[in-house]
Every structure is written in C-alpha cells, then in structure tokens.
Coordinates of C-alpha atoms (C1' of nucleotides) in Angstrom, one line a residue:
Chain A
X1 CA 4.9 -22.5 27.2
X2 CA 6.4 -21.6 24.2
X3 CA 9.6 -18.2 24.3
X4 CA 8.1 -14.2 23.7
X5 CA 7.8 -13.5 20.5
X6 CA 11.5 -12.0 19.2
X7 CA 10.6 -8.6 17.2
X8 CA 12.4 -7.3 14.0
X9 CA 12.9 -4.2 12.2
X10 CA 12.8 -4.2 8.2
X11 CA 12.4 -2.0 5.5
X12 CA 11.3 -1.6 2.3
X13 CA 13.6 0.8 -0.1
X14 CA 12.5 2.2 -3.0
X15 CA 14.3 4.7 -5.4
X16 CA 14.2 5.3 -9.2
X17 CA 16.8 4.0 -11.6
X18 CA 17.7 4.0 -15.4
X19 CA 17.7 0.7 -16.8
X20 CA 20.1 -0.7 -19.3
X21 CA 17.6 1.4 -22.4
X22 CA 17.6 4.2 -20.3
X23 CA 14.3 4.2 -19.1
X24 CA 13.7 5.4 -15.5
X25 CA 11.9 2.0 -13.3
X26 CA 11.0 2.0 -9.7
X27 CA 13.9 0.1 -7.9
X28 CA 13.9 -2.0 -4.2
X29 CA 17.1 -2.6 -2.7
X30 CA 17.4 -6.7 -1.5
X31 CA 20.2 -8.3 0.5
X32 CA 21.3 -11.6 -0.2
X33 CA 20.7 -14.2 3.1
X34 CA 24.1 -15.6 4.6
X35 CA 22.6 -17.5 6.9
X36 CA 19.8 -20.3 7.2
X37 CA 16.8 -20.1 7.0
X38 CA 16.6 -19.3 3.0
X39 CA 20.2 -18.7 2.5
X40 CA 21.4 -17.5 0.1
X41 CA 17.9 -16.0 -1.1
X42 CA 17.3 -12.2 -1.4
X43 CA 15.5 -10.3 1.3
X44 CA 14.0 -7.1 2.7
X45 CA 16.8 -5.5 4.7
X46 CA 16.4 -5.7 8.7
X47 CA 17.7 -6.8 12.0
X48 CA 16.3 -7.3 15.2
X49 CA 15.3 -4.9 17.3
X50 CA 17.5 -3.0 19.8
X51 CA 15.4 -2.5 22.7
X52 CA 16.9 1.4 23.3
X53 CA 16.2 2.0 19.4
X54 CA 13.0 3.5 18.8
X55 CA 11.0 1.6 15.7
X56 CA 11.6 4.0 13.1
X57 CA 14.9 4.7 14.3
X58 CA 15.3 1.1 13.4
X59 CA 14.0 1.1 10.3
X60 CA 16.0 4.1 8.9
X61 CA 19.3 2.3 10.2
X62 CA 18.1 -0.8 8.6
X63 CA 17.9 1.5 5.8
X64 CA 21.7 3.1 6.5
X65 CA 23.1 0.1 7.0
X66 CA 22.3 -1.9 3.5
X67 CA 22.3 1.1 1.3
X68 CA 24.7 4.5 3.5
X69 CA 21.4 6.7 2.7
X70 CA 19.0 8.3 4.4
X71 CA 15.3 8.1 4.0
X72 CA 13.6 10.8 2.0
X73 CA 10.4 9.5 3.5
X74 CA 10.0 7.0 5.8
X75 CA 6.4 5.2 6.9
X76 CA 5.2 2.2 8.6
X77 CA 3.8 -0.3 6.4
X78 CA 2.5 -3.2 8.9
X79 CA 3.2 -5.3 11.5
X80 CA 3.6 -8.7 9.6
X81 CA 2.8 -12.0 13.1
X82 CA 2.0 -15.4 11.9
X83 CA 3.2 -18.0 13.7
X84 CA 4.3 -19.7 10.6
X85 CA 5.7 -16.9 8.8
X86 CA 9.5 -17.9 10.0
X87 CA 10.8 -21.2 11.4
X88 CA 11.1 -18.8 15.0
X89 CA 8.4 -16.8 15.9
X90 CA 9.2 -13.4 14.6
X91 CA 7.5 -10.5 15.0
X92 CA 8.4 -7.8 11.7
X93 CA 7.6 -4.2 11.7
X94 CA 7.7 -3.5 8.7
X95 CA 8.7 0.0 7.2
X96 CA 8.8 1.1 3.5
X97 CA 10.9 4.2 2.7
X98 CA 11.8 6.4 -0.7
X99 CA 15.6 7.9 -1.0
X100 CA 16.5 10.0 -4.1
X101 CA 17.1 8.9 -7.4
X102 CA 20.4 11.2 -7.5
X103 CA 21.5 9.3 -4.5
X104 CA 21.1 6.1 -4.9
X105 CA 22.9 6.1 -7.9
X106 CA 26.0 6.3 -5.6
X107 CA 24.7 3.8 -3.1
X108 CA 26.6 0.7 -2.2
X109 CA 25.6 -2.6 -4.0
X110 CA 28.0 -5.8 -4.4
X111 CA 27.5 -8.9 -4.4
X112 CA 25.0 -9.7 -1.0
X113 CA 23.2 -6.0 -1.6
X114 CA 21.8 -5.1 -4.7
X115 CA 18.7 -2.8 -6.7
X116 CA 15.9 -5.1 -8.4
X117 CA 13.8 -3.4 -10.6
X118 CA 10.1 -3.4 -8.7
X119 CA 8.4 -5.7 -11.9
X120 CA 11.4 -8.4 -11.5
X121 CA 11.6 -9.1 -7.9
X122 CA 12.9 -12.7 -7.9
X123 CA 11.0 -14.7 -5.0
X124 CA 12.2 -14.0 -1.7
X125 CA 13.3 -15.5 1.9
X126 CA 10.1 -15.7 4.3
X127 CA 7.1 -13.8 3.5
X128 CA 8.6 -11.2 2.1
X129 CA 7.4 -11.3 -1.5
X130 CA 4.4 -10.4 0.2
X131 CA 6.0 -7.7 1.8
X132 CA 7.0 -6.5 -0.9
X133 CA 4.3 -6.3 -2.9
X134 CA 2.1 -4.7 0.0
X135 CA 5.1 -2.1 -0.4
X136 CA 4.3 -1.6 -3.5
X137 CA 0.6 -1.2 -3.4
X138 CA 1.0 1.5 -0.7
X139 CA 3.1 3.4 -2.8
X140 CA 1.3 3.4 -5.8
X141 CA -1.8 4.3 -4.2
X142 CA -0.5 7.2 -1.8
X143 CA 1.0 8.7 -4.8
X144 CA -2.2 9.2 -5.9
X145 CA -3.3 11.1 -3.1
X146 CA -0.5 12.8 -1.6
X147 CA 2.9 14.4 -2.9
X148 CA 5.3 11.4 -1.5
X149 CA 6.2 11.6 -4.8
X150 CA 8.6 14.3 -4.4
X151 CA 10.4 12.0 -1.9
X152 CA 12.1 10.6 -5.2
X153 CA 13.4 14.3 -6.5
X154 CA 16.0 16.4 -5.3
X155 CA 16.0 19.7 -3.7
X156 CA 15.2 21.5 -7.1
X157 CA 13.3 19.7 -9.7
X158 CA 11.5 20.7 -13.3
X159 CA 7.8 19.7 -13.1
X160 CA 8.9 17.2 -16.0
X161 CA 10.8 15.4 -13.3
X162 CA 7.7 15.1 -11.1
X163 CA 5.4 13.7 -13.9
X164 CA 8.0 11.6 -14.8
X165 CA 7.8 9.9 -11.4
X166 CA 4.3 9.8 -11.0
X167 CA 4.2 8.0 -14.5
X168 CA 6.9 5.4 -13.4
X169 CA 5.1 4.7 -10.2
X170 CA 2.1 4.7 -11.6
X171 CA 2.5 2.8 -14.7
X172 CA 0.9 5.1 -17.3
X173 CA 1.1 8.4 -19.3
X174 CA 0.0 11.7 -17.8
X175 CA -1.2 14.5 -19.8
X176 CA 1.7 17.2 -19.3
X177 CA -0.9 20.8 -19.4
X178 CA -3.7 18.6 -16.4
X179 CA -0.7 17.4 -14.6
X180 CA 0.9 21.0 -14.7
X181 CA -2.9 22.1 -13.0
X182 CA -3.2 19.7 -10.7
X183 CA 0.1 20.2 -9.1
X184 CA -0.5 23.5 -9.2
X185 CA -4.2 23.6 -7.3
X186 CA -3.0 20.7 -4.5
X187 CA -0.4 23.4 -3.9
X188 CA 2.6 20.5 -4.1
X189 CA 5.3 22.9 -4.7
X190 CA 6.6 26.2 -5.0
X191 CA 8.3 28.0 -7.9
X192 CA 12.3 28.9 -7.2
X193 CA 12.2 32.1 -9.9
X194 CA 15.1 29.9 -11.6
X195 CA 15.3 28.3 -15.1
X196 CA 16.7 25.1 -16.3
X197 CA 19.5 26.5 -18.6
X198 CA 21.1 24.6 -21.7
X199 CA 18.2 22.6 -22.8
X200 CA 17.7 22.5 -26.5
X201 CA 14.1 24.0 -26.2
X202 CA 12.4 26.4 -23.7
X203 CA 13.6 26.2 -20.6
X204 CA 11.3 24.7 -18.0
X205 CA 10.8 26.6 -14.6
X206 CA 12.8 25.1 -11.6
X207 CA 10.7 23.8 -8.3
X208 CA 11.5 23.0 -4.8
X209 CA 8.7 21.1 -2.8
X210 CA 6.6 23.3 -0.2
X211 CA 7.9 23.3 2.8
X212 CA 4.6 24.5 4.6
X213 CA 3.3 21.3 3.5
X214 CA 3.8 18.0 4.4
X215 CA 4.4 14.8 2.4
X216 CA 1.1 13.6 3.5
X217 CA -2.0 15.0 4.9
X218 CA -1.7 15.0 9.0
X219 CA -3.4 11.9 10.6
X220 CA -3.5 12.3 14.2
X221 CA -0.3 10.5 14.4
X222 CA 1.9 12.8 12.4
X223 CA 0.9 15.8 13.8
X224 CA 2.0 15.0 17.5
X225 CA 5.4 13.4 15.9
X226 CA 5.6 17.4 13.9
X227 CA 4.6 19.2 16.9
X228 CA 6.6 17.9 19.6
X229 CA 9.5 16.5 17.3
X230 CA 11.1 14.0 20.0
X231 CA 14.8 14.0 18.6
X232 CA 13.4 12.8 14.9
X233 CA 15.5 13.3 12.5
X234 CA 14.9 16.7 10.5
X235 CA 15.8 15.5 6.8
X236 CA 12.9 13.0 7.0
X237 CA 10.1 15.0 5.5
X238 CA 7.3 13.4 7.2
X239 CA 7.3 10.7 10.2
X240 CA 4.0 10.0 8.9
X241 CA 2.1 6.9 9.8
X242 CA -0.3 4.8 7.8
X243 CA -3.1 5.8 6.3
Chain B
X1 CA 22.3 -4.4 27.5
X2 CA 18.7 -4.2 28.1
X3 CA 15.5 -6.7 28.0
X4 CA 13.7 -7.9 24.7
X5 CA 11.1 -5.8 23.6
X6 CA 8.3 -7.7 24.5
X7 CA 4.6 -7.9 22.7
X8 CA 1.3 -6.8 23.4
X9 CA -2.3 -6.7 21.6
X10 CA -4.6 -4.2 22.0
X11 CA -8.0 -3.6 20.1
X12 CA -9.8 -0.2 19.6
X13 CA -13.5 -1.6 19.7
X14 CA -16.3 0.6 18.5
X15 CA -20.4 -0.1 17.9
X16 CA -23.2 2.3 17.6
X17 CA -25.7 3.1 20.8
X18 CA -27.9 5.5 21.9
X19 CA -27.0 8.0 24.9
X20 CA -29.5 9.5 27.1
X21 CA -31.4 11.2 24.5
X22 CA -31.7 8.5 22.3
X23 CA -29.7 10.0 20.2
X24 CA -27.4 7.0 18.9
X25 CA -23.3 8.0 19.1
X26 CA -20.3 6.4 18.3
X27 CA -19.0 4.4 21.3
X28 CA -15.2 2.6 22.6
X29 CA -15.1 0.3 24.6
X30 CA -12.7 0.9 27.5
X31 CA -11.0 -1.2 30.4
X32 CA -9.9 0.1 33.9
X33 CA -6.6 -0.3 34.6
X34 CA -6.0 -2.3 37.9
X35 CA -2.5 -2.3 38.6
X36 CA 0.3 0.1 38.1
X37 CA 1.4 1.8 35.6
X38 CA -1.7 4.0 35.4
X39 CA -3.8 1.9 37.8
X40 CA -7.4 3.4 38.0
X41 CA -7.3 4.8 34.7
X42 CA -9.0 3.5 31.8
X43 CA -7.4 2.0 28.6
X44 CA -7.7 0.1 25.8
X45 CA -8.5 -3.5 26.2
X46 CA -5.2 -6.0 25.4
X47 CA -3.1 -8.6 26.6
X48 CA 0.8 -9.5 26.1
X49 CA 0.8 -11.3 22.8
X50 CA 0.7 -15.2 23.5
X51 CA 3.5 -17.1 21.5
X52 CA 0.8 -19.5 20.1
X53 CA -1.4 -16.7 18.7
X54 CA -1.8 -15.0 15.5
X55 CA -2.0 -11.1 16.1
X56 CA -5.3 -11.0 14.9
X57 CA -5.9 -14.1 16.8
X58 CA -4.8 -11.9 19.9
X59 CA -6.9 -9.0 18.9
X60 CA -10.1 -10.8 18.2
X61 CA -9.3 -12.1 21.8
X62 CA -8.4 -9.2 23.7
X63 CA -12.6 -7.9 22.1
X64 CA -13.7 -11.2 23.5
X65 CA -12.9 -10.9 26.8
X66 CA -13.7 -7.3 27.4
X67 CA -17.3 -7.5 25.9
X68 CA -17.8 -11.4 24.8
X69 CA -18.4 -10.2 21.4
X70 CA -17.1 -11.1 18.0
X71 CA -15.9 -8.8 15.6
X72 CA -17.9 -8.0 12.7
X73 CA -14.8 -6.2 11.1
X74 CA -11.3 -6.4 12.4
X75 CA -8.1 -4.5 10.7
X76 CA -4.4 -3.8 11.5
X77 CA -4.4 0.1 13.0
X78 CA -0.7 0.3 13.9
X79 CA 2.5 -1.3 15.8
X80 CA 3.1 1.5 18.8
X81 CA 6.9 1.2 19.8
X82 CA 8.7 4.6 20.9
X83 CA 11.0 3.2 23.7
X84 CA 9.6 6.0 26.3
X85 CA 5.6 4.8 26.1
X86 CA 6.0 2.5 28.8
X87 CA 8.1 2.0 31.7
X88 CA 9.1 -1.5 30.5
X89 CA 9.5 -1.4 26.9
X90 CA 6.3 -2.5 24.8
X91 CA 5.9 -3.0 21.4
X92 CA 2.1 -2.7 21.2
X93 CA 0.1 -3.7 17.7
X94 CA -3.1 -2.6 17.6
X95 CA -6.0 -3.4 15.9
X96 CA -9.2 -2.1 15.5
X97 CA -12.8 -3.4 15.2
X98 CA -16.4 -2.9 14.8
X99 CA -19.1 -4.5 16.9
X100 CA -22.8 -4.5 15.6
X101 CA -24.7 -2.3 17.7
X102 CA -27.6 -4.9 18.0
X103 CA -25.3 -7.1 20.2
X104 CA -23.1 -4.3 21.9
X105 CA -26.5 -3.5 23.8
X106 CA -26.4 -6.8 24.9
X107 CA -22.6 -6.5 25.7
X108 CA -21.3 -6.9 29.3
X109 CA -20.5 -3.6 31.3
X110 CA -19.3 -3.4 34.5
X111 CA -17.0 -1.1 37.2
X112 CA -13.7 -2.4 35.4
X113 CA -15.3 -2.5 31.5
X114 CA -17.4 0.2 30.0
X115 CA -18.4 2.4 27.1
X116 CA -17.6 5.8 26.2
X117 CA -18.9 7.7 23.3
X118 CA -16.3 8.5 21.0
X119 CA -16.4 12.4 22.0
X120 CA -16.0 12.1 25.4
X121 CA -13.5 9.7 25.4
X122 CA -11.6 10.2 29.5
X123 CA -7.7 10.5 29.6
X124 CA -6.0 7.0 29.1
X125 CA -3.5 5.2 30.4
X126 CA -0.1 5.2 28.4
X127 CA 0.0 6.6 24.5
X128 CA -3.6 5.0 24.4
X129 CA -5.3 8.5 24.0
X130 CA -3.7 9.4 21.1
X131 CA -3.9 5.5 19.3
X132 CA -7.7 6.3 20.2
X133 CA -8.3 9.2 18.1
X134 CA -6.0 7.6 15.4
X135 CA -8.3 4.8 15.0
X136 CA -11.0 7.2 15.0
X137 CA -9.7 8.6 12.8
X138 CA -8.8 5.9 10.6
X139 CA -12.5 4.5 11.1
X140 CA -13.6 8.0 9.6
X141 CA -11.4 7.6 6.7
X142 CA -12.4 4.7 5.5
X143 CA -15.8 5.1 5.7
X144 CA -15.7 7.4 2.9
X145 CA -14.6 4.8 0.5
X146 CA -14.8 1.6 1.9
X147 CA -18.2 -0.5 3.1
X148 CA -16.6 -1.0 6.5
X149 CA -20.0 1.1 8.0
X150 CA -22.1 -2.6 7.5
X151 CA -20.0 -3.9 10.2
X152 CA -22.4 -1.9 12.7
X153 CA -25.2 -3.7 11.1
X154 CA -27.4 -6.8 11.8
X155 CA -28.3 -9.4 8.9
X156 CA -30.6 -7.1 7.0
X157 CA -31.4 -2.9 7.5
X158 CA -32.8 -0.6 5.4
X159 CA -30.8 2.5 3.9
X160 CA -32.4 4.8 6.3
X161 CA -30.4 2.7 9.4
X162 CA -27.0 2.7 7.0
X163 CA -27.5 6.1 6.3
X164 CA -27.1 7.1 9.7
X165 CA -24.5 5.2 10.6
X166 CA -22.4 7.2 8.4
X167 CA -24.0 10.3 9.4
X168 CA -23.1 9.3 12.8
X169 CA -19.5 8.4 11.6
X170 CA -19.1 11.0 10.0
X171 CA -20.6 13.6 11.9
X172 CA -22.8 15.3 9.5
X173 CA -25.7 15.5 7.5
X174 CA -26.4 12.8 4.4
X175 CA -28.8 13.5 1.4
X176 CA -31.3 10.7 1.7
X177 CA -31.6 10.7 -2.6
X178 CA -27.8 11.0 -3.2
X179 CA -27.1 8.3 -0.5
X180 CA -29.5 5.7 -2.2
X181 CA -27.9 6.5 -5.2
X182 CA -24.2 6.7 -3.9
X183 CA -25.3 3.2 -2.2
X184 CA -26.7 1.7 -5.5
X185 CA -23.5 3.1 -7.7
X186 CA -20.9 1.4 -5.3
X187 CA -23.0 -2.0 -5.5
X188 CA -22.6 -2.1 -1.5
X189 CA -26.1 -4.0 -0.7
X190 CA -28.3 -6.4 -2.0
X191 CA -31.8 -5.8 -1.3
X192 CA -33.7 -8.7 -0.1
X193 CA -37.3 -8.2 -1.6
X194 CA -38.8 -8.1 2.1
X195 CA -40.1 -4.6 3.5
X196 CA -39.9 -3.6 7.1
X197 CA -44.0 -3.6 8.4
X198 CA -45.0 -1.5 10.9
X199 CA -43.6 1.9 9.9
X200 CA -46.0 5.0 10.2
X201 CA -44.9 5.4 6.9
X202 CA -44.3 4.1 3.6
X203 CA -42.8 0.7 4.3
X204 CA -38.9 0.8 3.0
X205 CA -36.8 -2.3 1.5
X206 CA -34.9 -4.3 3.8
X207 CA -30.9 -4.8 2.1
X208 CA -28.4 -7.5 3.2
X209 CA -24.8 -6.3 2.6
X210 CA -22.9 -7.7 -0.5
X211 CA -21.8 -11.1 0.3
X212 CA -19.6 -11.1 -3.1
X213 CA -17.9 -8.3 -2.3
X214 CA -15.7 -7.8 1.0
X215 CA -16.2 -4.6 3.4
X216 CA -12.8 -2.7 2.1
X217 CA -11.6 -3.4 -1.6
X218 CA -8.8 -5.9 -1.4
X219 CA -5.1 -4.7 -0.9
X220 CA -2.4 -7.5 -1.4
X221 CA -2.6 -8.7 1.7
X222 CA -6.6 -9.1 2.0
X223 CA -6.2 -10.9 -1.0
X224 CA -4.1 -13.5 -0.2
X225 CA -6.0 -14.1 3.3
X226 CA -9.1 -14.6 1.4
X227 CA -7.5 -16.9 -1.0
X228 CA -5.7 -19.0 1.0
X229 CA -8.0 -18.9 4.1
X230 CA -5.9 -19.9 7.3
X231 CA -8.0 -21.0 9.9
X232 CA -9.4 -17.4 9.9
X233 CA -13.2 -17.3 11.1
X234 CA -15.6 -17.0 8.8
X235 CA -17.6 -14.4 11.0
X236 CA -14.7 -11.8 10.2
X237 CA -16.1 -10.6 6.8
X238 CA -12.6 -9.0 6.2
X239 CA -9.5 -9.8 7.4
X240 CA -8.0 -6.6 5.8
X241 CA -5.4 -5.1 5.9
X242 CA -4.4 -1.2 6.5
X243 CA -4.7 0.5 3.9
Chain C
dC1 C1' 13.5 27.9 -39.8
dC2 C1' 12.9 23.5 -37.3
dA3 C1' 12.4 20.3 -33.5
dA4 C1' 11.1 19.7 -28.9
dA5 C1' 9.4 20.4 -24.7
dA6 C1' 7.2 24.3 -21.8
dG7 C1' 3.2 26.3 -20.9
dT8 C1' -1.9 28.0 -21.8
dG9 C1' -6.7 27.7 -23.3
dT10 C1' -10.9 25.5 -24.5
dT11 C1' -14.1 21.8 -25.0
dT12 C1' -16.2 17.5 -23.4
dT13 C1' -17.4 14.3 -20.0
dA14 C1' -18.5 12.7 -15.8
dA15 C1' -19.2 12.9 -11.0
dT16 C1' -21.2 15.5 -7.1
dT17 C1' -24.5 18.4 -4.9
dA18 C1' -28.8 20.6 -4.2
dC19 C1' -33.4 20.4 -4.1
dA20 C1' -38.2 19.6 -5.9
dC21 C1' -41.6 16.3 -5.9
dC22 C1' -44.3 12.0 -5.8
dC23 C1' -45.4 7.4 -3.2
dA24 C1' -47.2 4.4 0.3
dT25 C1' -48.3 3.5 4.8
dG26 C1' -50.4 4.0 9.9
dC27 C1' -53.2 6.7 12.2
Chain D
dG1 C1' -56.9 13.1 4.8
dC2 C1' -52.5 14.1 6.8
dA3 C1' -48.1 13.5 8.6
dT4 C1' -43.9 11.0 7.7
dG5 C1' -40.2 9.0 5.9
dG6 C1' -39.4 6.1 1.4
dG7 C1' -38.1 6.7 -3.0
dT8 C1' -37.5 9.2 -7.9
dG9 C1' -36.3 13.0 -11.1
dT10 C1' -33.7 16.8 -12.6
dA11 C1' -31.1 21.0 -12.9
dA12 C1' -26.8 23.3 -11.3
dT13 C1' -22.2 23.0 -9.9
dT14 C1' -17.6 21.2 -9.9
dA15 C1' -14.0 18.4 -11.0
dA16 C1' -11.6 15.4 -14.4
dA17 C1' -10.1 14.3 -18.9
dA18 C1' -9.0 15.1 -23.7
dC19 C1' -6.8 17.8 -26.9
dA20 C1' -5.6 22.0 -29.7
dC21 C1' -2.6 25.6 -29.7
dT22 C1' 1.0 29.1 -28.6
dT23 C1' 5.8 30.0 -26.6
dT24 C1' 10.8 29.8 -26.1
dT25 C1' 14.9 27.9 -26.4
dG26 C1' 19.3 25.3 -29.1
dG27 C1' 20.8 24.1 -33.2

DNA sequence: CCAAAAGTGTTTTAATTACACCCATGC
DNA sequence: GCATGGGTGTAATTAAAACACTTTTGG
C-alpha cells in the first residue's frame, strides 16, 4: 500500500504587459525551481496545501506570495491526478487568476520569478506546459462570453482600454462602433459622467465595470459563494467556479 | 499542526428513465450513507482516492460499483475543498457522467443504492446537494453546444429519441424541423441507411453518433488524451475535460 | 485646418425561430 | 382512408458583421 496522495495548490497568473515595441501581450508569471525534480526549470507558482487553508485561499496566497498582488479574479481551472504526472504522487488544484495591468507593472520579479509573454512560454517543470496552455484556452474562451475581461483594467477605464484587451486576449482586431454596441447591450459597464482630459483628439468617456453584475454569469456555485460570503475576500470580483 | 488533507472521488451519474407515467426524466444515482457523518442520508457515490488510481480511474470506479455500469461520457466537474465541508478535512474531486438509459434500466437498485429524478433530488449528506445541482447544471450547459446528449444513447436512434433527450435535458419544447436541421448543420450523427420497422407511422432513419468527431469539441487537455491515449478505455468516447 | 480617435448610422449577411405542408407507414 | 410522427420548404425575426460617416479635441 502505497502513501495518500499529498495535494497542492497552484496558480495560473495572467496580466497584460508592454513589450520591448510597446505593444500590450498577455503575460504569466513563472518561478524558477530550486529544488529537484526539474530544477532549475520555470514553473506555475504553488505550494502544498495547508490543511486550515481553504483552496482558493490557497491559490490567491500562491498568488501573493510569487507576485505581492491580489487577484482581480480568481477561478478554478482543474484538478490535474495522474500518477505519473510528478516523481511523488501529487494531487494539483489548479487555479488561474487575472491582476491589473497597472499593478503588475510594480510587481516583484528577479531572478527565480519573472513575466513570460503567453506566446513564449519556455517548457516547463512537470505537466505544467499543459497547465498552462489549458489556462490559456479558458481564458480566451470565457472572454468571449463573459466580462472577465475587465479583470485586466482598473477601477476607471476608456472603452478603448477594454477593446484593447479583448484584442490582446483574443488575438485579433475588433471593430471599434460593434464593439462600443455590444458592450453596451451585455450591460458590461457603466458610464462615470467623466472624460479622459489631455488627449490630442476627442476625449473618450470614462467607465467603471457594473457592480450589479458579476464577472461571470452565476453557476450554482457562485451564487451560494455571493450570497453567504464565508469570510471571501471582497476585492475578488467573482469566486466563480468553472464553467 | 493539523492532518493532510486527504482525497476522495465522487461521481454525479445521470441516465434517462421513465417515472410512473412513462413519462421519461432525468435521473441521479444516489447512495445511502451507512456510517456517520450523515448516516442514513443519501449522497453521492465515491470512495477515498486510491494512491494507484488515476482520478478518472477512481471516478469511473466509484459509477462501477454503485450501478455496475460504464460510463458512456465522463468529465472533470470540480475539486470541492472549503476546510468546513467535512468534519475531517476532504478534498473531494468530482466528476460527472452519463449512463445510457438502455442499460440504467438494467442497473442494480437496492435499499442502500437508488435513483432519483433530477427534480426531486432528497437532501444530501455533506456539500453534495449543492455539487448536485452544479453538475446539473453543468450537464445543462453543455448540452447546448456540445454532443454530450448521445451519451444517453444506445448504438443507433433515430432523431425523434435524441430529440427528446434534449428536451428532457433541457426542459422544454424542441422544433422537430429546426432540430433535424440544427442536428445536420453541427454534423453530430451519421445516419446508417436502416429505418426503424414497426412504427404506426412513417418509418424514420436510424443515426449512429459521429465516430470522427468526439462528444464535446476538444479543449487542450482532451486533445492531448486522445493523442497520446494512456491506458484510457476506449468505451469512454471522451475523456474531456471542463470546459 | 489637420490628424486621430470617439462615437453614430446604415447596409449586408447569416443564423434562429416560427410554422405550413407533404410523405410514408400501420391499422 | 385516416391518424401519426417523419421529413421538407419557406417566410419572418433577430443577431452579427462590415463599413461609411460625423464629432470633438490638441496641435
């Protein structure tokens, strides 16, 4: 008879920043493994799980831990098992989680934690290429149907922003007058009343995401972690789970 | 210091049958619980996750020994960890998984293991009420753009039987005209040339489900099972991920 | 006035829905 | 023939995409 299963916590950090031309990509923070197996390879950030920690509670620390930020939204991704996966059987829960582009510029990096740009993830430790690339595809597909989009901006944001992200994540060109309707009818955000001052042309209306609204539609599991909020964090926009 | 976390499996099985009217309803099946915590009441079906075991291994099991059944579709649901959903803390990944109704009939039922139609569903033991009507409502989800509703289905059927397996699923209505045609368009069955005798009607086409394609589109990770098939059965037409 | 992005309007295209109607069989 | 579901056709509605055009600012 063989030892229980040992389970882990890790999570998948995605934010948006300029590269060297300037150009906004879609960024994952890695840390560098000190420690065999796979040292000295990158990896998705994570520890084992403390048995008093709740799982998302340990992802979001994951997530404090390699970057000092806090997740503007924060899901479960999967629950990643095969016996082969790691030389010990490990159990991952694996989270994936979107903090601001403003902040993130500030976040730590050095030499064992650093950003990769999400089209040159070098291979990494375990299965986690895998990981990551599930990440990735979850993303790109929920932004497509929900507003975690807005997950990237800060509190105020033009509606250039917001296309901006949606064409980053989603790889192509979006017609500025539909994308202006569509955000409008899915009822994504709400106007402030301010301007955008000191642009050299008209200045674009400033929006702040709707608060009556959630990141995601409710699936039965979000709406009992929103209605009886036990101790969650409030500056994690939805708890959601996957969908 | 407290305990590892340790591991458990559980599987949300559902299949098609007829209640009292013959009338045919979604169905769960459901074990009693007979030991504390919760003894008496029913839960999910599950077993602490065996270190030798895949966790889809472990889920396909935990359907096997409640109802001797395999899966005709099995898929990652969620991993269930708040510390306060157990007295000993449980990290429980669940699955769920369609049964075709031709051999749920057949299925064993007894005191301890029984089926409940998915809308009158009795209170469960531990957090399983609520991972109930997630599944549910995950299985109702993806039904609406997935193929997943052939898992309830023999070999062959005609449209009128998938038709009302979504209209059971989904609780309403379907447009016999717009379904064939919503049916053809997606490139979901094949038909098989044969016509179902006996009928006090016109004879309809008997289909077989589209071996070339899989029952949801392929994510990242149902890609790379397929590819690099592991000693996954063959009787599983997806391995899928969430999605 | 010019450049540039904000913002609005209109046309085209495609997908969805609603619903009328014919077809083929057992009885 | 007639009842019944199988199967086809078509018009109406709605949503998505394409693209022309007007507006407002800084320089």
């Amino acid at each position: 008879m063989s030892e229980a299963p040992a389970v882990a916590v890790s999570t998948v950090i995605f934010t948006l920043r300029p590269d060297d031309d300037g150009n906004v990509r879609l960024a994952v923070a890695l840390v560098r493994r000190i420690r065999a197996p796979y040292e000295g390879l990158w990896a998705l950030p994570g520890a084992p799980l403390d048995s008093n920690d709740d799982l998302q509670t340990a992802a979001a620390s994951a997530l404090y831990t390699t970057t000092g930020l806090e997740p503007r939204y924060l899901e479960q991704l999967y629950a990643f098992g095969q016996v082969d996966r790691s030389p010990d059987r490990i159990i991952s829960i694996v989270y994936w989680a979107l903090v601001g582009a403003d902040e993130a510029a500030a976040a730590r990096e050095n030499d064992n934690v650093a950003w990769f740009f999400a089209d040159a993830i070098p291979p990494l430790a375990f299965d986690h290429s895998l990981i990551a690339e599930y990440a990735l595809w979850r993303l790109r597909t929920k932004v497509e149907y929900s507003r975690v989009a807005l997950g990237f901006l800060p509190e105020t944001f033009t509606l250039a922003q917001l296309r901006e992200v949606y064409e980053v994540v989603l790889g192509k060109q979006l017609d500025p007058g539909n994308f202006r309707r569509m955000v409008e009818s899915a009822d994504i955000v709400q106007p402030t009343g301010l301007r955008l001052a000191g642009t050299p042309h008209r200045p674009p209306q400033l929006y702040r995401y709707n608060p009556t609204r959630d990141l995601t539609d409710p699936d039965p599991l979000t709406r009992v972690a929103s209605a009886s909020d036990t101790g969650n964090r409030d500056d994690i926009r939805t708890l959601g789970a996957a969908s």
